[in-house]
JSON list of C-alpha atoms in Angstrom, two decimals:
[
{"chain": "E", "resi": 1, "resn": "UNK", "atom": "CA", "xyz": [7.39, 24.44, -0.57]},
{"chain": "E", "resi": 2, "resn": "UNK", "atom": "CA", "xyz": [5.40, 24.22, 2.64]},
{"chain": "E", "resi": 3, "resn": "UNK", "atom": "CA", "xyz": [5.40, 20.61, 3.87]},
{"chain": "E", "resi": 4, "resn": "UNK", "atom": "CA", "xyz": [2.81, 19.29, 6.29]},
{"chain": "E", "resi": 5, "resn": "UNK", "atom": "CA", "xyz": [2.61, 15.74, 7.64]},
{"chain": "E", "resi": 6, "resn": "UNK", "atom": "CA", "xyz": [-0.81, 14.26, 8.31]},
{"chain": "E", "resi": 7, "resn": "UNK", "atom": "CA", "xyz": [-0.60, 11.41, 10.82]},
{"chain": "E", "resi": 8, "resn": "UNK", "atom": "CA", "xyz": [-3.65, 9.20, 11.21]},
{"chain": "E", "resi": 9, "resn": "UNK", "atom": "CA", "xyz": [-4.24, 5.89, 12.95]},
{"chain": "E", "resi": 10, "resn": "UNK", "atom": "CA", "xyz": [-7.09, 4.03, 11.31]},
{"chain": "E", "resi": 11, "resn": "UNK", "atom": "CA", "xyz": [-9.24, 0.97, 11.66]},
{"chain": "E", "resi": 12, "resn": "UNK", "atom": "CA", "xyz": [-11.76, 1.76, 8.91]},
{"chain": "E", "resi": 13, "resn": "UNK", "atom": "CA", "xyz": [-10.38, 1.81, 5.36]},
{"chain": "E", "resi": 14, "resn": "UNK", "atom": "CA", "xyz": [-13.42, 3.55, 3.82]},
{"chain": "E", "resi": 15, "resn": "UNK", "atom": "CA", "xyz": [-13.24, 6.50, 6.23]},
{"chain": "E", "resi": 16, "resn": "UNK", "atom": "CA", "xyz": [-9.50, 6.75, 5.70]},
{"chain": "E", "resi": 17, "resn": "UNK", "atom": "CA", "xyz": [-9.93, 6.77, 1.92]},
{"chain": "E", "resi": 18, "resn": "UNK", "atom": "CA", "xyz": [-12.36, 9.71, 2.18]},
{"chain": "E", "resi": 19, "resn": "UNK", "atom": "CA", "xyz": [-9.95, 11.68, 4.35]},
{"chain": "E", "resi": 20, "resn": "UNK", "atom": "CA", "xyz": [-7.04, 10.95, 1.99]},
{"chain": "E", "resi": 21, "resn": "UNK", "atom": "CA", "xyz": [-9.09, 12.04, -1.03]},
{"chain": "E", "resi": 22, "resn": "UNK", "atom": "CA", "xyz": [-9.85, 15.41, 0.58]},
{"chain": "E", "resi": 23, "resn": "UNK", "atom": "CA", "xyz": [-6.18, 15.82, 1.63]},
{"chain": "E", "resi": 24, "resn": "UNK", "atom": "CA", "xyz": [-5.01, 15.26, -1.94]},
{"chain": "E", "resi": 25, "resn": "UNK", "atom": "CA", "xyz": [-7.10, 18.26, -3.09]},
{"chain": "E", "resi": 26, "resn": "UNK", "atom": "CA", "xyz": [-5.10, 20.70, -0.94]},
{"chain": "E", "resi": 27, "resn": "UNK", "atom": "CA", "xyz": [-3.29, 23.55, -2.68]},
{"chain": "E", "resi": 28, "resn": "UNK", "atom": "CA", "xyz": [-0.04, 25.36, -1.94]},
{"chain": "E", "resi": 29, "resn": "UNK", "atom": "CA", "xyz": [1.27, 22.71, 0.46]},
{"chain": "E", "resi": 30, "resn": "UNK", "atom": "CA", "xyz": [3.08, 19.43, 0.05]},
{"chain": "E", "resi": 31, "resn": "UNK", "atom": "CA", "xyz": [1.07, 16.85, 2.00]},
{"chain": "E", "resi": 32, "resn": "UNK", "atom": "CA", "xyz": [2.82, 13.85, 3.48]},
{"chain": "E", "resi": 33, "resn": "UNK", "atom": "CA", "xyz": [0.29, 11.19, 4.45]},
{"chain": "E", "resi": 34, "resn": "UNK", "atom": "CA", "xyz": [1.32, 8.87, 7.25]},
{"chain": "E", "resi": 35, "resn": "UNK", "atom": "CA", "xyz": [-1.39, 6.32, 7.81]},
{"chain": "E", "resi": 36, "resn": "UNK", "atom": "CA", "xyz": [-1.06, 3.74, 10.53]},
{"chain": "E", "resi": 37, "resn": "UNK", "atom": "CA", "xyz": [-3.16, 0.60, 10.13]},
{"chain": "E", "resi": 38, "resn": "UNK", "atom": "CA", "xyz": [-4.31, -0.59, 13.54]},
{"chain": "E", "resi": 39, "resn": "UNK", "atom": "CA", "xyz": [-7.01, -3.01, 12.39]},
{"chain": "E", "resi": 40, "resn": "UNK", "atom": "CA", "xyz": [-4.89, -5.88, 13.71]},
{"chain": "E", "resi": 41, "resn": "UNK", "atom": "CA", "xyz": [-4.34, -4.14, 17.11]},
{"chain": "E", "resi": 42, "resn": "UNK", "atom": "CA", "xyz": [-0.61, -3.83, 16.49]},
{"chain": "E", "resi": 43, "resn": "UNK", "atom": "CA", "xyz": [-0.42, -0.88, 18.88]},
{"chain": "E", "resi": 44, "resn": "UNK", "atom": "CA", "xyz": [-1.73, -1.09, 22.43]},
{"chain": "E", "resi": 45, "resn": "UNK", "atom": "CA", "xyz": [-2.58, 2.61, 22.65]},
{"chain": "E", "resi": 46, "resn": "UNK", "atom": "CA", "xyz": [-3.26, 5.60, 20.43]},
{"chain": "E", "resi": 47, "resn": "UNK", "atom": "CA", "xyz": [-0.19, 7.38, 21.78]},
{"chain": "E", "resi": 48, "resn": "UNK", "atom": "CA", "xyz": [2.04, 4.44, 20.85]},
{"chain": "E", "resi": 49, "resn": "UNK", "atom": "CA", "xyz": [0.67, 4.44, 17.30]},
{"chain": "E", "resi": 50, "resn": "UNK", "atom": "CA", "xyz": [0.94, 8.22, 16.93]},
{"chain": "E", "resi": 51, "resn": "UNK", "atom": "CA", "xyz": [4.51, 8.19, 18.22]},
{"chain": "E", "resi": 52, "resn": "UNK", "atom": "CA", "xyz": [5.29, 5.59, 15.57]},
{"chain": "E", "resi": 53, "resn": "UNK", "atom": "CA", "xyz": [3.87, 7.94, 12.94]},
{"chain": "E", "resi": 54, "resn": "UNK", "atom": "CA", "xyz": [5.76, 10.91, 14.36]},
{"chain": "E", "resi": 55, "resn": "UNK", "atom": "CA", "xyz": [9.04, 9.05, 13.92]},
{"chain": "E", "resi": 56, "resn": "UNK", "atom": "CA", "xyz": [8.29, 8.70, 10.20]},
{"chain": "E", "resi": 57, "resn": "UNK", "atom": "CA", "xyz": [7.18, 12.30, 9.62]},
{"chain": "E", "resi": 58, "resn": "UNK", "atom": "CA", "xyz": [9.35, 14.70, 7.64]},
{"chain": "E", "resi": 59, "resn": "UNK", "atom": "CA", "xyz": [7.03, 17.70, 7.41]},
{"chain": "E", "resi": 60, "resn": "UNK", "atom": "CA", "xyz": [7.69, 21.09, 8.96]},
{"chain": "E", "resi": 61, "resn": "UNK", "atom": "CA", "xyz": [4.27, 20.89, 10.64]},
{"chain": "E", "resi": 62, "resn": "UNK", "atom": "CA", "xyz": [2.70, 17.73, 12.03]},
{"chain": "E", "resi": 63, "resn": "UNK", "atom": "CA", "xyz": [-1.06, 17.27, 12.20]},
{"chain": "E", "resi": 64, "resn": "UNK", "atom": "CA", "xyz": [-2.60, 14.36, 14.09]},
{"chain": "E", "resi": 65, "resn": "UNK", "atom": "CA", "xyz": [-6.07, 13.57, 12.87]},
{"chain": "E", "resi": 66, "resn": "UNK", "atom": "CA", "xyz": [-8.80, 10.98, 13.04]},
{"chain": "E", "resi": 67, "resn": "UNK", "atom": "CA", "xyz": [-9.66, 8.91, 10.00]},
{"chain": "E", "resi": 68, "resn": "UNK", "atom": "CA", "xyz": [-13.09, 10.55, 9.71]},
{"chain": "E", "resi": 69, "resn": "UNK", "atom": "CA", "xyz": [-11.84, 14.09, 9.00]},
{"chain": "E", "resi": 70, "resn": "UNK", "atom": "CA", "xyz": [-12.75, 15.70, 5.69]},
{"chain": "E", "resi": 71, "resn": "UNK", "atom": "CA", "xyz": [-11.14, 18.95, 4.57]},
{"chain": "E", "resi": 72, "resn": "UNK", "atom": "CA", "xyz": [-14.01, 21.15, 3.39]},
{"chain": "E", "resi": 73, "resn": "UNK", "atom": "CA", "xyz": [-11.87, 23.67, 1.51]},
{"chain": "E", "resi": 74, "resn": "UNK", "atom": "CA", "xyz": [-8.76, 23.19, -0.61]},
{"chain": "E", "resi": 75, "resn": "UNK", "atom": "CA", "xyz": [-6.69, 25.72, 1.34]},
{"chain": "E", "resi": 76, "resn": "UNK", "atom": "CA", "xyz": [-7.27, 24.68, 4.95]},
{"chain": "E", "resi": 77, "resn": "UNK", "atom": "CA", "xyz": [-3.93, 22.89, 5.30]},
{"chain": "E", "resi": 78, "resn": "UNK", "atom": "CA", "xyz": [-2.11, 25.95, 4.00]},
{"chain": "E", "resi": 79, "resn": "UNK", "atom": "CA", "xyz": [-3.90, 28.01, 6.66]},
{"chain": "E", "resi": 80, "resn": "UNK", "atom": "CA", "xyz": [-2.99, 25.47, 9.37]},
{"chain": "E", "resi": 81, "resn": "UNK", "atom": "CA", "xyz": [0.63, 25.40, 8.17]},
{"chain": "E", "resi": 82, "resn": "UNK", "atom": "CA", "xyz": [0.96, 29.19, 8.19]},
{"chain": "E", "resi": 83, "resn": "UNK", "atom": "CA", "xyz": [-0.66, 29.48, 11.61]},
{"chain": "E", "resi": 84, "resn": "UNK", "atom": "CA", "xyz": [1.59, 26.80, 13.11]},
{"chain": "E", "resi": 85, "resn": "UNK", "atom": "CA", "xyz": [4.75, 28.37, 11.68]},
{"chain": "E", "resi": 86, "resn": "UNK", "atom": "CA", "xyz": [3.77, 31.83, 12.95]},
{"chain": "E", "resi": 87, "resn": "UNK", "atom": "CA", "xyz": [2.86, 30.50, 16.42]},
{"chain": "E", "resi": 88, "resn": "UNK", "atom": "CA", "xyz": [5.65, 28.02, 17.10]},
{"chain": "E", "resi": 89, "resn": "UNK", "atom": "CA", "xyz": [5.05, 27.83, 20.86]},
{"chain": "E", "resi": 90, "resn": "UNK", "atom": "CA", "xyz": [1.35, 27.07, 20.47]},
{"chain": "E", "resi": 91, "resn": "UNK", "atom": "CA", "xyz": [-0.29, 23.69, 20.37]},
{"chain": "E", "resi": 92, "resn": "UNK", "atom": "CA", "xyz": [-3.77, 23.82, 18.93]},
{"chain": "E", "resi": 93, "resn": "UNK", "atom": "CA", "xyz": [-6.52, 21.45, 18.00]},
{"chain": "E", "resi": 94, "resn": "UNK", "atom": "CA", "xyz": [-9.98, 21.45, 16.57]},
{"chain": "E", "resi": 95, "resn": "UNK", "atom": "CA", "xyz": [-12.99, 19.24, 16.37]},
{"chain": "E", "resi": 96, "resn": "UNK", "atom": "CA", "xyz": [-16.19, 19.54, 14.42]},
{"chain": "E", "resi": 97, "resn": "UNK", "atom": "CA", "xyz": [-19.28, 17.87, 13.13]},
{"chain": "E", "resi": 98, "resn": "UNK", "atom": "CA", "xyz": [-21.00, 17.67, 9.77]},
{"chain": "E", "resi": 99, "resn": "UNK", "atom": "CA", "xyz": [-24.32, 19.48, 9.58]}
]
């Protein structure tokens, strides 16, 4: 099974819950959710928090995302997984807005 780790630092539980709900709808991939609570300012920087999450990840592909991401289709993580595996030397990112 394709395994993808989603690593997210959050400070807003409601936004995180919405992202997690959309991640749980994904098909054809095993999703590992690594959420890092930084509401108490445990980490002094985003990189420190993300490195902490990276150490916990067991997926074949790691995706770092903000808490306010929503997956609009149920196969987007499969697409990201396949692309990352086929392009191992590539680092890629995306950003978007809701219309």
